[in-house]
PDB file of C-alpha atoms in Angstrom:
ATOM      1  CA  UNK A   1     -82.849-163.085-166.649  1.00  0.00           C
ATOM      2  CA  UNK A   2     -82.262-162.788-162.992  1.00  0.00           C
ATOM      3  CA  UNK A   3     -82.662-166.103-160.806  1.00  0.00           C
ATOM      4  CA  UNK A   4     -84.046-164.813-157.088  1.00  0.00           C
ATOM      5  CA  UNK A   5     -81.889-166.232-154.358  1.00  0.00           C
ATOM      6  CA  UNK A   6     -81.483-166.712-150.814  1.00  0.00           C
ATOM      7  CA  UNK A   7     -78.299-167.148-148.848  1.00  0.00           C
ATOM      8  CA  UNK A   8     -77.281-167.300-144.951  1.00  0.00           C
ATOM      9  CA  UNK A   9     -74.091-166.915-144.229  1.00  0.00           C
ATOM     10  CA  UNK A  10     -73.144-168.590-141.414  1.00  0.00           C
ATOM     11  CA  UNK A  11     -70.114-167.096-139.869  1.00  0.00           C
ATOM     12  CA  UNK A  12     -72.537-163.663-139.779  1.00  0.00           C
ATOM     13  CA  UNK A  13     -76.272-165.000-138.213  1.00  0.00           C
ATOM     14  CA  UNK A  14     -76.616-164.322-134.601  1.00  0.00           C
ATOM     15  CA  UNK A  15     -79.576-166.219-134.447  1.00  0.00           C
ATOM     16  CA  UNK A  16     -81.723-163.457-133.240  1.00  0.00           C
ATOM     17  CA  UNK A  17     -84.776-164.722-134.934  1.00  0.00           C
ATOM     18  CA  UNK A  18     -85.380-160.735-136.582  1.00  0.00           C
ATOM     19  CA  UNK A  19     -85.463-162.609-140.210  1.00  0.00           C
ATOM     20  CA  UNK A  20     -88.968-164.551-138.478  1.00  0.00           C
ATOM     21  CA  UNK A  21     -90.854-161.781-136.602  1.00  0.00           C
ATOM     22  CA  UNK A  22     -90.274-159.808-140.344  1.00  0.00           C
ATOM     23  CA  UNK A  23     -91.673-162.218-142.556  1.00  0.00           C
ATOM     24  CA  UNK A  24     -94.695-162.981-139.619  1.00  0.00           C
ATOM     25  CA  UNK A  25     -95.634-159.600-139.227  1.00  0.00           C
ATOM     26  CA  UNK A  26     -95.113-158.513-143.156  1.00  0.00           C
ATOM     27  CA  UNK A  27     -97.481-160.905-144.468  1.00  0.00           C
ATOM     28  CA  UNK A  28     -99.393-161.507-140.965  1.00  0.00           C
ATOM     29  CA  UNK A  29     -98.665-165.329-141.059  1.00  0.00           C
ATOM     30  CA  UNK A  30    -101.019-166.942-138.776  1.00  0.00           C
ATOM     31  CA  UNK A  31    -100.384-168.987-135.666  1.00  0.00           C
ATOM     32  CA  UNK A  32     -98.538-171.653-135.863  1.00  0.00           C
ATOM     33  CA  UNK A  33     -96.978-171.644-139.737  1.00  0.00           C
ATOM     34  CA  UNK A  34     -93.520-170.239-139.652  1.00  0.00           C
ATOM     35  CA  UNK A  35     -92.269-169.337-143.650  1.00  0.00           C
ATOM     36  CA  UNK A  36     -89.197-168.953-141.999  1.00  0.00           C
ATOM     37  CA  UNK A  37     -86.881-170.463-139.466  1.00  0.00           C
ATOM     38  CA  UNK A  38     -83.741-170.139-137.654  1.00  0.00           C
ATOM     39  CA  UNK A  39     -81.875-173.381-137.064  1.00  0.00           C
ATOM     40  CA  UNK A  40     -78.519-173.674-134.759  1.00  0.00           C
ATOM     41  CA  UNK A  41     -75.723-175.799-135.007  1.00  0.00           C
ATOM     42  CA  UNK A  42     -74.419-176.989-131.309  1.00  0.00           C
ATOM     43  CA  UNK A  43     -76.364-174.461-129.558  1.00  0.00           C
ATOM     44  CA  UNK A  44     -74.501-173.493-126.570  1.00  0.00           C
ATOM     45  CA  UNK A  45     -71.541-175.049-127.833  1.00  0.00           C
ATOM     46  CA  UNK A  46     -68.443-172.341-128.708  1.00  0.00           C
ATOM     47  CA  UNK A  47     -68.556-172.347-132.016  1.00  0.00           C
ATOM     48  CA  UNK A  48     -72.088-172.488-132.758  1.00  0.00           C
ATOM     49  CA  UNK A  49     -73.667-172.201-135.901  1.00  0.00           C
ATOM     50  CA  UNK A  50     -76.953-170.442-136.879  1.00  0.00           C
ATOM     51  CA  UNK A  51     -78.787-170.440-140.527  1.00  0.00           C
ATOM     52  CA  UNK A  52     -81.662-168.762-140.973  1.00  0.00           C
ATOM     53  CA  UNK A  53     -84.148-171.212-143.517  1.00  0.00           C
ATOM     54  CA  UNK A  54     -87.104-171.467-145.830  1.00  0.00           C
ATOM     55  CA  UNK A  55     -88.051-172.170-149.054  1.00  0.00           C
ATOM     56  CA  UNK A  56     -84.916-171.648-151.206  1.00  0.00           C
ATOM     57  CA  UNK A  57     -86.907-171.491-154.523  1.00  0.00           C
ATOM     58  CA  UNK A  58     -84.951-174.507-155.913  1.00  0.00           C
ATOM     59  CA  UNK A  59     -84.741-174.259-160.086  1.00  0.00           C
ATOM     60  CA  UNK A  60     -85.503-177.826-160.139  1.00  0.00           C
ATOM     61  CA  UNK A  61     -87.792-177.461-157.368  1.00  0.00           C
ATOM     62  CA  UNK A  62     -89.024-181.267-155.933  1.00  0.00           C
ATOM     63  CA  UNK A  63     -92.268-179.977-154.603  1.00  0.00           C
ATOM     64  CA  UNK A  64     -92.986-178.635-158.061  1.00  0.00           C
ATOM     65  CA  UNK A  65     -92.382-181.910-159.652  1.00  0.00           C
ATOM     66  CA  UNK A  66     -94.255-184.181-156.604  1.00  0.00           C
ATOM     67  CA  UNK A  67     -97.544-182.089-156.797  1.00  0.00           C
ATOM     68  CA  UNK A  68    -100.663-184.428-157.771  1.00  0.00           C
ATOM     69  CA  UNK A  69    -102.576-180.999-158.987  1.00  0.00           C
ATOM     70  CA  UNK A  70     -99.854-179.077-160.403  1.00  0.00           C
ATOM     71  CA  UNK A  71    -100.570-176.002-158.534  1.00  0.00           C
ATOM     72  CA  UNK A  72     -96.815-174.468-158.446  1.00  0.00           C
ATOM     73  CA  UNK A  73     -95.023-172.243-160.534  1.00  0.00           C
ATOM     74  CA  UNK A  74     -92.091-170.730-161.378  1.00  0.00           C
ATOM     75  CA  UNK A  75     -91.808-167.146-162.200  1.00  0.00           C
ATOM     76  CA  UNK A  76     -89.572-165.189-164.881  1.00  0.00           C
ATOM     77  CA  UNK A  77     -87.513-164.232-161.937  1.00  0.00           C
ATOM     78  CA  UNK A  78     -86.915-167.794-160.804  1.00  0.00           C
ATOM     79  CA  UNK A  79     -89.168-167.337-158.084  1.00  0.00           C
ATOM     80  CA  UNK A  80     -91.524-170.667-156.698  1.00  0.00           C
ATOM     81  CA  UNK A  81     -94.955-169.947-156.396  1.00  0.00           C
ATOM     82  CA  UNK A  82     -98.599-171.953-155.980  1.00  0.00           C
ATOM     83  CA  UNK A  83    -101.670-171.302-156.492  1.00  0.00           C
ATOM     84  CA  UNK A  84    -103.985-172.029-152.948  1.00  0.00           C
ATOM     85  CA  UNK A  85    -106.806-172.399-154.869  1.00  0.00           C
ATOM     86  CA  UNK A  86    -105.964-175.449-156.680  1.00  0.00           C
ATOM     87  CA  UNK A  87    -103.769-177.023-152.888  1.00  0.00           C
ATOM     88  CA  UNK A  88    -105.266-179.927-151.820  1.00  0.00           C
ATOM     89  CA  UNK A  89    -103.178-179.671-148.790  1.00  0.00           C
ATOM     90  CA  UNK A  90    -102.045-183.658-149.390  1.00  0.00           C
ATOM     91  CA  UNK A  91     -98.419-182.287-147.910  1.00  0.00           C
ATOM     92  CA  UNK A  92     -96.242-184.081-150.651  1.00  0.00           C
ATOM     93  CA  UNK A  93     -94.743-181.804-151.467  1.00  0.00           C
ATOM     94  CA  UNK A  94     -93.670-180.966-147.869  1.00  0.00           C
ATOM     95  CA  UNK A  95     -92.060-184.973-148.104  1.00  0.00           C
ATOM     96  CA  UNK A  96     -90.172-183.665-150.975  1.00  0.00           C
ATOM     97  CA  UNK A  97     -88.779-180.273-150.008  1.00  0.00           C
ATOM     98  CA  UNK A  98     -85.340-180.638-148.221  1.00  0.00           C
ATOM     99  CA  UNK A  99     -85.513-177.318-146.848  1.00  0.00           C
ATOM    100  CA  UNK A 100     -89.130-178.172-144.875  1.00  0.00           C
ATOM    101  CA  UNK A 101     -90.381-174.820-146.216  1.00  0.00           C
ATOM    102  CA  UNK A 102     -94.388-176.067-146.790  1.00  0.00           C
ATOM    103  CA  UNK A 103     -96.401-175.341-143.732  1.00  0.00           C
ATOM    104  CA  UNK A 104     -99.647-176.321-142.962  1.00  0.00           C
ATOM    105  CA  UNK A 105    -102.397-174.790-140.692  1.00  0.00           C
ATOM    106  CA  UNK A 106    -104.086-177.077-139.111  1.00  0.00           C
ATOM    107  CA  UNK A 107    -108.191-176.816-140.266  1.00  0.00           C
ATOM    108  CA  UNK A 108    -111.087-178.671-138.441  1.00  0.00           C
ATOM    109  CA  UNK A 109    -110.730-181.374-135.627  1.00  0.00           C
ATOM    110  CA  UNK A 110    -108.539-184.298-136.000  1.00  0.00           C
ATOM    111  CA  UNK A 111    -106.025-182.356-137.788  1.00  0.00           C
ATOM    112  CA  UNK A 112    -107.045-181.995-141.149  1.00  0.00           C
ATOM    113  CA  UNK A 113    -104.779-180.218-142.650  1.00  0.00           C
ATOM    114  CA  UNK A 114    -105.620-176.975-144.397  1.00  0.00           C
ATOM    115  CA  UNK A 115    -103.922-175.261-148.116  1.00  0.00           C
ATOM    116  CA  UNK A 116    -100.438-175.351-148.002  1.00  0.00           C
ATOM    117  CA  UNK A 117     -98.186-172.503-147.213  1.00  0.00           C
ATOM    118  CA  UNK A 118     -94.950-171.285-147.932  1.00  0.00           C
ATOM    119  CA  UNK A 119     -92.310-168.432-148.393  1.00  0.00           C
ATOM    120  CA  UNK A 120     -93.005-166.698-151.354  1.00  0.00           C
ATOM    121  CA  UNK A 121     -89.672-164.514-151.368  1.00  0.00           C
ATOM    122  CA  UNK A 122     -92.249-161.266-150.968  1.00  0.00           C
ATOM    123  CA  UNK A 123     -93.754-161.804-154.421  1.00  0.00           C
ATOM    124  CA  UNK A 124     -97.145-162.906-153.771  1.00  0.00           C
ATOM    125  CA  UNK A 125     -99.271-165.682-155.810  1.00  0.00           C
ATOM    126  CA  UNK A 126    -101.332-165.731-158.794  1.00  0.00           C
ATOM    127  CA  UNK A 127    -103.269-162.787-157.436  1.00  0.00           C
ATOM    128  CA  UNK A 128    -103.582-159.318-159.360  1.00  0.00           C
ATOM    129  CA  UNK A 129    -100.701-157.765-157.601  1.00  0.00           C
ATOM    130  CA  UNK A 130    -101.348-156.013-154.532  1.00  0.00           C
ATOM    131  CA  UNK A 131    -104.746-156.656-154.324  1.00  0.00           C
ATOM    132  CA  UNK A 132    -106.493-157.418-151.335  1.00  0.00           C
ATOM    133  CA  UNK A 133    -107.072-161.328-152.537  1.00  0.00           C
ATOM    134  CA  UNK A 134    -103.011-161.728-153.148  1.00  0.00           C
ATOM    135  CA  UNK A 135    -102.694-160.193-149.368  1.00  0.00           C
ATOM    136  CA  UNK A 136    -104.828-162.312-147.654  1.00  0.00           C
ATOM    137  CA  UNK A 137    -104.063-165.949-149.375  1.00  0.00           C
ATOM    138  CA  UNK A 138    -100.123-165.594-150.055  1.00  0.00           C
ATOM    139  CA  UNK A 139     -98.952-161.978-147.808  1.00  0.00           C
ATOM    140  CA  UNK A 140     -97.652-158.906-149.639  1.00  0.00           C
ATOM    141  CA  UNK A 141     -96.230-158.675-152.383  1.00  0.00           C
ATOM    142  CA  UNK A 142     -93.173-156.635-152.355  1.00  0.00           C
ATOM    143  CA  UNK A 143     -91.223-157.565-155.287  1.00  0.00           C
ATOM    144  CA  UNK A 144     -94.309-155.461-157.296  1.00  0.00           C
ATOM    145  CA  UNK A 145     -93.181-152.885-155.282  1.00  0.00           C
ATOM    146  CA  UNK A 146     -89.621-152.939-156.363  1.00  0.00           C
ATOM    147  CA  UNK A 147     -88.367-154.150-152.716  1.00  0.00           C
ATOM    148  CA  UNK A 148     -86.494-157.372-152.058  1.00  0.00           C
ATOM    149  CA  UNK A 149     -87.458-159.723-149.447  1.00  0.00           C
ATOM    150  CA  UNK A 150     -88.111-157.893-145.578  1.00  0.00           C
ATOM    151  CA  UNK A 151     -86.244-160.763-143.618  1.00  0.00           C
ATOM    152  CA  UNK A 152     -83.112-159.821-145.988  1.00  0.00           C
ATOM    153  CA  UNK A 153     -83.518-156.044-146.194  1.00  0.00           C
ATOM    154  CA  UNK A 154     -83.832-155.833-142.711  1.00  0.00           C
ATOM    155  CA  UNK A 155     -81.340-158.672-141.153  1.00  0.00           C
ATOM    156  CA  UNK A 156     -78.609-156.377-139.005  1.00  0.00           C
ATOM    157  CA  UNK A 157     -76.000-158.592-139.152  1.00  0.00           C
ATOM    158  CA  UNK A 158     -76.841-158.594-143.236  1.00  0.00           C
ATOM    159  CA  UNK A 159     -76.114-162.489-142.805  1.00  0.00           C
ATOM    160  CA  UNK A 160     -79.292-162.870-145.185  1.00  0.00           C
ATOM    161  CA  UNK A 161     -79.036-162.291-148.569  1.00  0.00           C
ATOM    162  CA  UNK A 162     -81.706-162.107-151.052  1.00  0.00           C
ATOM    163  CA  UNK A 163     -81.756-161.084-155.038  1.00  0.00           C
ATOM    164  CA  UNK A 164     -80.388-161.976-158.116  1.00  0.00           C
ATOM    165  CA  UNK A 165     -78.217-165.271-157.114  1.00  0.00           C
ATOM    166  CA  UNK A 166     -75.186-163.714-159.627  1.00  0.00           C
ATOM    167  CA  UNK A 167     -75.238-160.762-157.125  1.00  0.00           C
ATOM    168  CA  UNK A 168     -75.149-162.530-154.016  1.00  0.00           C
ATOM    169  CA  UNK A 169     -72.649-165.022-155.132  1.00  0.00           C
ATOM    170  CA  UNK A 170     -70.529-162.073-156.042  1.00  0.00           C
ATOM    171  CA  UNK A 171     -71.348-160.261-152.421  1.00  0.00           C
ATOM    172  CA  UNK A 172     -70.640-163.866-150.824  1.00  0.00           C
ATOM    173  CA  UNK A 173     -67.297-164.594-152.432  1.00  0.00           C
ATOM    174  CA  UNK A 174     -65.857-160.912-151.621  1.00  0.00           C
ATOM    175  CA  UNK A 175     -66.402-161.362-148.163  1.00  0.00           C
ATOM    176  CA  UNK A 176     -65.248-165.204-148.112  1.00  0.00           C
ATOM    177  CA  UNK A 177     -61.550-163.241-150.196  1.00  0.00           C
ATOM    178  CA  UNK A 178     -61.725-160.696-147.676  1.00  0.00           C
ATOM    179  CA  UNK A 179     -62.367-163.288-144.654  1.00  0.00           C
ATOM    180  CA  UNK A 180     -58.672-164.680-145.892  1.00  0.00           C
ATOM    181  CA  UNK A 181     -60.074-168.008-146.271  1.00  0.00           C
ATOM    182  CA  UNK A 182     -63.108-170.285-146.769  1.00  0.00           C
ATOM    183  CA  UNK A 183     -65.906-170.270-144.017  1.00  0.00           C
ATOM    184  CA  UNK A 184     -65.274-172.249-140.842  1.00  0.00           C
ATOM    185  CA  UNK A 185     -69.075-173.920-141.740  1.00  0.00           C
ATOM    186  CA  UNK A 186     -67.418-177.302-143.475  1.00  0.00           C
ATOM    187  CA  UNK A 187     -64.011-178.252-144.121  1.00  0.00           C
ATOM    188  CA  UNK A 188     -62.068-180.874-142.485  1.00  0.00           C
ATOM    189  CA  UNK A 189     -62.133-179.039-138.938  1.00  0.00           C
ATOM    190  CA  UNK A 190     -65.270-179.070-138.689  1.00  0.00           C
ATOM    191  CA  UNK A 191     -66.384-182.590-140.219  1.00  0.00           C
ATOM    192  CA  UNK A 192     -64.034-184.853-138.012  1.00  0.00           C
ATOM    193  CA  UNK A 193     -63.919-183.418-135.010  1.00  0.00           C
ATOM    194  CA  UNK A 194     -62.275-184.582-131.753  1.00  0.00           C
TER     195      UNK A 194
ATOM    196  CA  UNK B   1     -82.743-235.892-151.055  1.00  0.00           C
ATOM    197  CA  UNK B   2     -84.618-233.912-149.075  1.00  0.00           C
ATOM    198  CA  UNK B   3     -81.895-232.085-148.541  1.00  0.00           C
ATOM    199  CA  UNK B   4     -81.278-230.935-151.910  1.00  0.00           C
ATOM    200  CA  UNK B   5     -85.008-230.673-152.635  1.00  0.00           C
ATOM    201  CA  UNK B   6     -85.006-227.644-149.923  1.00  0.00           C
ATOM    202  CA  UNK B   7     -81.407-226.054-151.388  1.00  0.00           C
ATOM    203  CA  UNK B   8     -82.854-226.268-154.987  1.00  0.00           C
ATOM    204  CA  UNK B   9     -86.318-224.926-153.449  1.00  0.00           C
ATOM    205  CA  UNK B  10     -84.007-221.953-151.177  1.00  0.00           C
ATOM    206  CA  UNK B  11     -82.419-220.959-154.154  1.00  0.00           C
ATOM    207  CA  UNK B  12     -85.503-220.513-156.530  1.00  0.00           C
ATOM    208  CA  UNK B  13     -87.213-218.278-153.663  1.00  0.00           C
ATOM    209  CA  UNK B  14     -83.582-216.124-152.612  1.00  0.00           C
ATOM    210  CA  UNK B  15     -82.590-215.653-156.935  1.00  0.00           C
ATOM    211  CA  UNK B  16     -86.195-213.777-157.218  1.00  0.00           C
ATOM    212  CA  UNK B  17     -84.923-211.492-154.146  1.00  0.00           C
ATOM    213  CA  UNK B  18     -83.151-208.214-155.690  1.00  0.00           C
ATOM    214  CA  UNK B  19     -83.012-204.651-155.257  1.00  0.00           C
ATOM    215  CA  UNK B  20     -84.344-202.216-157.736  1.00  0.00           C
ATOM    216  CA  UNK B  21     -81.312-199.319-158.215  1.00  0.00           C
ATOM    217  CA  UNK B  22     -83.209-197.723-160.514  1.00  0.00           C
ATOM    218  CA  UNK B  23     -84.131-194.194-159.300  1.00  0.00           C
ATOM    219  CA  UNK B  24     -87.576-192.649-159.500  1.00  0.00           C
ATOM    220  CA  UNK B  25     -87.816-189.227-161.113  1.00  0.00           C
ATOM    221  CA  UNK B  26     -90.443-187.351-161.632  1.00  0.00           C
ATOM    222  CA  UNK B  27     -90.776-184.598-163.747  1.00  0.00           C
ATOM    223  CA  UNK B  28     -92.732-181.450-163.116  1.00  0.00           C
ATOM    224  CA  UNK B  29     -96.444-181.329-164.704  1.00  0.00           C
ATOM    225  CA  UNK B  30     -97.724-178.585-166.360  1.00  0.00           C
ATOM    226  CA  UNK B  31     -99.194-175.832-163.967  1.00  0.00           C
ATOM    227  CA  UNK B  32    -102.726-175.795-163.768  1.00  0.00           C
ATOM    228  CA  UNK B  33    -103.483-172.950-161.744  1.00  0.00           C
ATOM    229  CA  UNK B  34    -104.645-168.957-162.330  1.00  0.00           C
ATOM    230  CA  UNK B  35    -102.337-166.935-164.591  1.00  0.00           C
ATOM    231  CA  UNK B  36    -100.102-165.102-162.741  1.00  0.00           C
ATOM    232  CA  UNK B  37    -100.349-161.436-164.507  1.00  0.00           C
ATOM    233  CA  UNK B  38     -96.951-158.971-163.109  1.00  0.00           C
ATOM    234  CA  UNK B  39     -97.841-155.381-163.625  1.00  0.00           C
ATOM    235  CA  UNK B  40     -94.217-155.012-164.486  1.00  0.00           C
ATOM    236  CA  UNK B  41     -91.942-156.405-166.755  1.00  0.00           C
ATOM    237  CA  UNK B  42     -89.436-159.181-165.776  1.00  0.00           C
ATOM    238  CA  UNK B  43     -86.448-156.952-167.591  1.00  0.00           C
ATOM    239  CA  UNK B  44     -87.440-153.556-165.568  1.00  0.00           C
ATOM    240  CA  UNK B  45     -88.574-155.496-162.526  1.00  0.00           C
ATOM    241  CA  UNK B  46     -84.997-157.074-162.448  1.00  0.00           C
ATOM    242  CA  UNK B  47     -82.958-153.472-163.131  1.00  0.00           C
ATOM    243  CA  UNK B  48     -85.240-151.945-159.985  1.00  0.00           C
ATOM    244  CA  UNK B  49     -84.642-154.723-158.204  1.00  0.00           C
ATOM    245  CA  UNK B  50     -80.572-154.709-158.543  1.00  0.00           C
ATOM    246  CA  UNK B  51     -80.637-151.323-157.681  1.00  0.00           C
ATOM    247  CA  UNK B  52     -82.594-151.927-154.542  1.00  0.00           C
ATOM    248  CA  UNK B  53     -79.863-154.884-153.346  1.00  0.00           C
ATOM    249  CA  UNK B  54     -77.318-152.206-153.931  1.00  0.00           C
ATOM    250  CA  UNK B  55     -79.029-149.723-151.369  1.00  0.00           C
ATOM    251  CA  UNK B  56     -79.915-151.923-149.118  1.00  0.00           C
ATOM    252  CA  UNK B  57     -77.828-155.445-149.084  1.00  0.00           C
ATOM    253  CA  UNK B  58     -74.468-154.642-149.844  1.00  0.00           C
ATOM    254  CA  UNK B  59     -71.688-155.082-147.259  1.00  0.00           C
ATOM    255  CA  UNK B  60     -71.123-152.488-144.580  1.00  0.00           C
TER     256      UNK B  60
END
């Protein structure tokens, strides 16, 4: 069975922020919550780095095991999904992620925060698919649809890769062969610098 | 001895000092939530899916 993964390669992102306006404007994220986010490396600095981030859909996800209601998932496509009906919004689960994918809008005065809400690499919720319920509580669900991810399908530079992880690993090491070398992204270059 | 009063006294409080390396894990509970129902199987969904990455992911 196919594990859904993401993967930025570094040594392609441009940091041009497409992957973020795609994923807002595809499932009409509101104000405030970004699913996604680009994150740079000594910006302005030759030799910059830019990843683009969210949730990575870990297969021993933390926020899965953390959550006092049980309210995520994982799907037969290795996908991590939650149920907003069942959120309590108590945000331990964004103390757990590494990736700071869980996003919170903010509901009432003194910042009470509202259901959680995360990346749900295009495939919905619990929802019937494509119905109007799974659009307006988790976005749209694309992977019904037999499309990948928009932020991957659409990223120019095709530094963002989404699908089965097999796949992209395969994609990934071709170009790191072809590159005639690992990426410049860790190594001992690039940890002790001068 | 006073003196050894306090050292016998310092080491009875500093021996029930230590550091716990034991790591906390926590294991995922069962999911509670509404049923998620695909309209497609996982095997086909994963076959249309592969051939979408080929149109539309692979290297230029």
């Amino acid at each position: 069975m196919a594990r859904m993964k993401f993967l930025c390669d570094a040594e392609r992102c441009i940091e041009c922020n497409a992957c973020v306006t795609a994923c807002k404007n595809e499932h009409e994220v509101p104000w405030g919550i970004n699913r996604r986010r680009v994150v740079t490396i000594d910006d302005g600095i030759p030799g910059e780095k830019s990843i683009s981030v969210a949730c990575m859909h870990c297969t021993d996800a933390p926020c899965q095991a953390v959550c006092p209601v049980d309210c995520f998932y994982t799907t037969d496509d290795g996908v991590v999904l939650h149920d907003k009906d069942i959120c309590i919004g108590c945000g331990y689960c964004f103390y757990a992620c590494p990736f700071g994918a869980p996003q919170y809008p903010q509901e009432g005065a003194f910042g009470a925060r509202g259901k959680m809400d995360k990346c749900t690499f295009c495939a919905g919720g619990p929802e019937s698919d494509n119905s109007q319920a799974e659009l307006d509580k988790y976005g749209r669900n694309r992977l019904a649809e037999g499309k990948l991810p928009l932020c991957a399908e659409m990223c120019s530079t095709k530094a963002l890769l989404a699908g089965d992880g097999d796949i992209v690993a395969d994609l990934f090491r071709n170009r790191v062969v072809r590159r005639g070398g690992r990426p410049d992204t860790w190594g001992w270059n690039t940890a002790y610098k001068d | 001895m006073k003196k050894i009063i306090s050292i016998v006294f310092a080491t009875f409080i500093l021996s029930a000092c230590y550091e716990d390396t034991r790591v906390t894990l926590h294991e995922p509970g069962v999911y509670k939530g509404k049923r998620d129902t695909q309209t497609m199987p996982a095997e086909e969904r994963e076959a249309l899916l592969k051939l979408r990455f080929n149109e539309v992911q692979t290297d230029r």
